[in-house]
Amino acid sequence: MAARAEARPALHRPLSPRTSFRRAVPRRSAKVRPSADRVDRIHRIDQIDPFSSADNGSPKIFSAPGAPEPGGEALIVVGGRRLSGTVAVSGSKNASLALLAGALLTRRRVALRGVPDIGDVRQMLALVESLGAAWEWRGGCLQVCAAGLGARSRPHPVDDAAARSLRASFIAVGPLLARTGVARMPLPGGCAIGPRPVDITLAGMRALGARVAVDHDSGWVEARCDGRLRGGNVALRLPSVGATQAVMMAGALADGRTVISNAAREPEVVDLAGMMRKMGARISGPGSREVVVDGVGELGGASASVRADRIEAGTLMAAGAITGSGIRLLGIEPENVAATAGLLERMGCGVARGEAGGLAVVPGGELLGADVVARPHPGFPTDLQPVFAPVMAAARGRSSVRDAVFEGRWAHAEQLRRMGARISVRGDTATVVGRPPLGGRPQLKGAHLEASDLRAAAGLVVAALAAEGLSIIHNLHHLDRGYDGLDRKLASLGAEVYRSAEWAALQPGSTESTVQPGL
Ligand code: UD1
């Protein structure tokens, strides 16, 4: 038995310590393994019955031979486990990305606490590094210094791949233009959730006196200004988070006053403004529809703490609700997840303020369907609609989700249907006919699933937690872009989840295994 255990592949990959962040990609160490009786039976996936009393009640797991996808991993989730306990929510991804862009505004050092160890942060660090900023981790604190940026006639070279890989890269146009007079950036990528134009940001830069050229053939944008930007009135066509942040940063070093109307009210705008004020920026109204920025000549260094990630908190709340589990989340301000808590309460699941801060998910029996519209803050966040679709799929009754921010964000629907969810999409709205557990057994079934983007990946994890049997979620790099060890946190709450590069080689539809017992 001991020899067999040694031959087993590592199925779980814990996060490496923060201090080795630079060297942490990819993290291949393996410290947690499934117990022997979990993996020594090989079956077809449609034969898996985790509720069988045979085999000591252990779920049967199948595998198939084949080389692992290069660098890829799959998440293996054994559904049906009840969660319990307390987990600390990591720092906000979106706030961290904005603060890293904000660090480009000054030649002084910026120190950020609470930045999560995630793929998007690494990409943003690659971007600011390519623009001449230095950074290092010191005892959990990320220090960034963009002393090297200065007025120039030619644009800074930029890490094209990093910039294209994440949407937030584009907000760097604001500080780059303000500090150097020229910014050249590729049109951004990020998650595949439909068109993500940058016209609002560019209109904002033009309103501050920049000349902007977009080359759609090459996919590059160049913005220039003579001398300093000029403050101006910027009426956003939509309350875009990125555009609000970019214009706020550009206006902070412009001559005169910039007034941003129809501004985004997301907490990440408030967080960026908070750090910029510490740097000496004069900003009023962040978090409201109108933000006023009075330009100053220069900004100094600052220290800032990143608050807990409201989307990660919402994802864990969904995990608690769908598994009918009482769990506690530390670090999250309940006000930051008010719309999410409101939806859960309408679905029959309580959310209570924690005694020592944070909050608790308090299941109230059967989940009920509900309607929700994803809107800009303070509405229900679009980033959580793919995460709550599975909760609705496991609830009693009909639900509907309209996404008023990204109308094409439905790639998760097809994957959920593979699990037996009844979900149909028309335009910007999905209708879900819930399939609640019958006789204590889930109607959603484990399946081979392919994550298409960050939040869709999180939604599939949530669905798999409550599905009968075993799910294999491919393309895990999407999840790792934005979650700081979600699987590790779920495991600490009692979920049965494993990571495996070997299992990533399994293809949807693969059936019988010839892998030897002992795997
Ligand atoms: C941010 C978040 C993202 C979240 C989104 C909406 C970061 C890094 N990402 O993205 O997680 O899903 O807010 O809450 O903070 N739009 C335009 N033209 C533009 C800019 C935006 O038409 O120039 C549209 C978008 O297509 C979308 C809407 O405006 O329909 C809102 O997008 P926006 O708020 O800009 O999202 P991001 O800042 O990219």
XYZ file of C-alpha atoms and ligand atoms in Angstrom, residues 93-95 97-98 120 167-168 171 193 195-202 237-243 245 264 266 268 310-311 375-377 381-383 404-407 409 455, ligand 1:
82
model
C -8.157 41.467 -7.260
C -9.695 44.463 -8.969
C -8.591 46.918 -6.287
C -4.849 45.959 -10.180
C -6.052 49.557 -9.926
C -3.773 38.743 -12.908
C -8.410 44.232 -19.215
C -7.156 46.302 -16.305
C -6.220 51.922 -17.197
C -17.201 37.629 -21.848
C -16.969 42.779 -26.477
C -15.014 44.995 -24.119
C -14.430 48.286 -25.901
C -12.230 51.100 -24.586
C -13.960 54.028 -26.277
C -15.085 55.574 -22.983
C -11.555 55.665 -21.596
C -10.255 57.129 -24.837
C -21.361 57.212 -21.699
C -21.620 54.328 -19.216
C -20.367 54.211 -15.626
C -17.273 52.253 -16.632
C -15.025 51.244 -13.736
C -11.848 51.247 -15.808
C -12.649 54.549 -17.526
C -10.127 55.041 -12.782
C -18.611 54.267 -11.632
C -17.591 50.562 -7.382
C -12.446 49.765 -6.323
C -16.192 41.132 -2.517
C -16.367 38.749 -5.469
C -25.937 46.075 -12.675
C -23.149 48.498 -11.850
C -22.476 48.967 -8.139
C -22.269 42.389 -9.510
C -22.017 40.974 -13.001
C -18.953 39.043 -11.830
C -27.126 44.617 -17.787
C -23.323 45.059 -17.855
C -21.962 42.276 -20.085
C -24.899 40.968 -22.055
C -21.647 36.564 -20.414
C -16.044 33.761 -13.094
C -14.359 46.024 -14.154
C -13.898 44.808 -13.416
C -14.678 43.583 -13.860
C -16.177 43.837 -13.778
C -16.554 45.124 -14.479
C -18.005 45.500 -14.267
C -11.563 45.298 -13.044
C -10.167 44.950 -13.342
N -12.500 44.600 -13.694
O -14.054 45.798 -15.522
O -14.309 42.506 -13.023
O -16.870 42.772 -14.390
O -15.757 46.212 -13.980
O -18.281 45.592 -12.924
O -11.837 46.153 -12.222
N -17.531 49.792 -21.763
C -17.559 50.372 -23.005
N -16.499 51.161 -23.354
C -15.439 51.389 -22.518
C -15.436 50.774 -21.258
C -16.504 49.983 -20.902
O -18.492 50.206 -23.772
O -14.538 52.125 -22.891
C -18.661 48.942 -21.350
C -18.251 47.483 -21.149
O -18.282 46.770 -22.357
C -19.290 47.013 -20.163
C -19.542 48.246 -19.308
O -19.064 49.352 -20.057
O -20.471 46.671 -20.837
C -18.838 48.222 -17.974
O -17.486 47.917 -18.163
P -16.375 48.446 -17.159
O -17.028 48.989 -15.936
O -15.468 49.345 -17.913
O -15.596 47.139 -16.788
P -14.071 47.007 -16.534
O -13.534 48.228 -15.879
O -13.404 46.510 -17.756
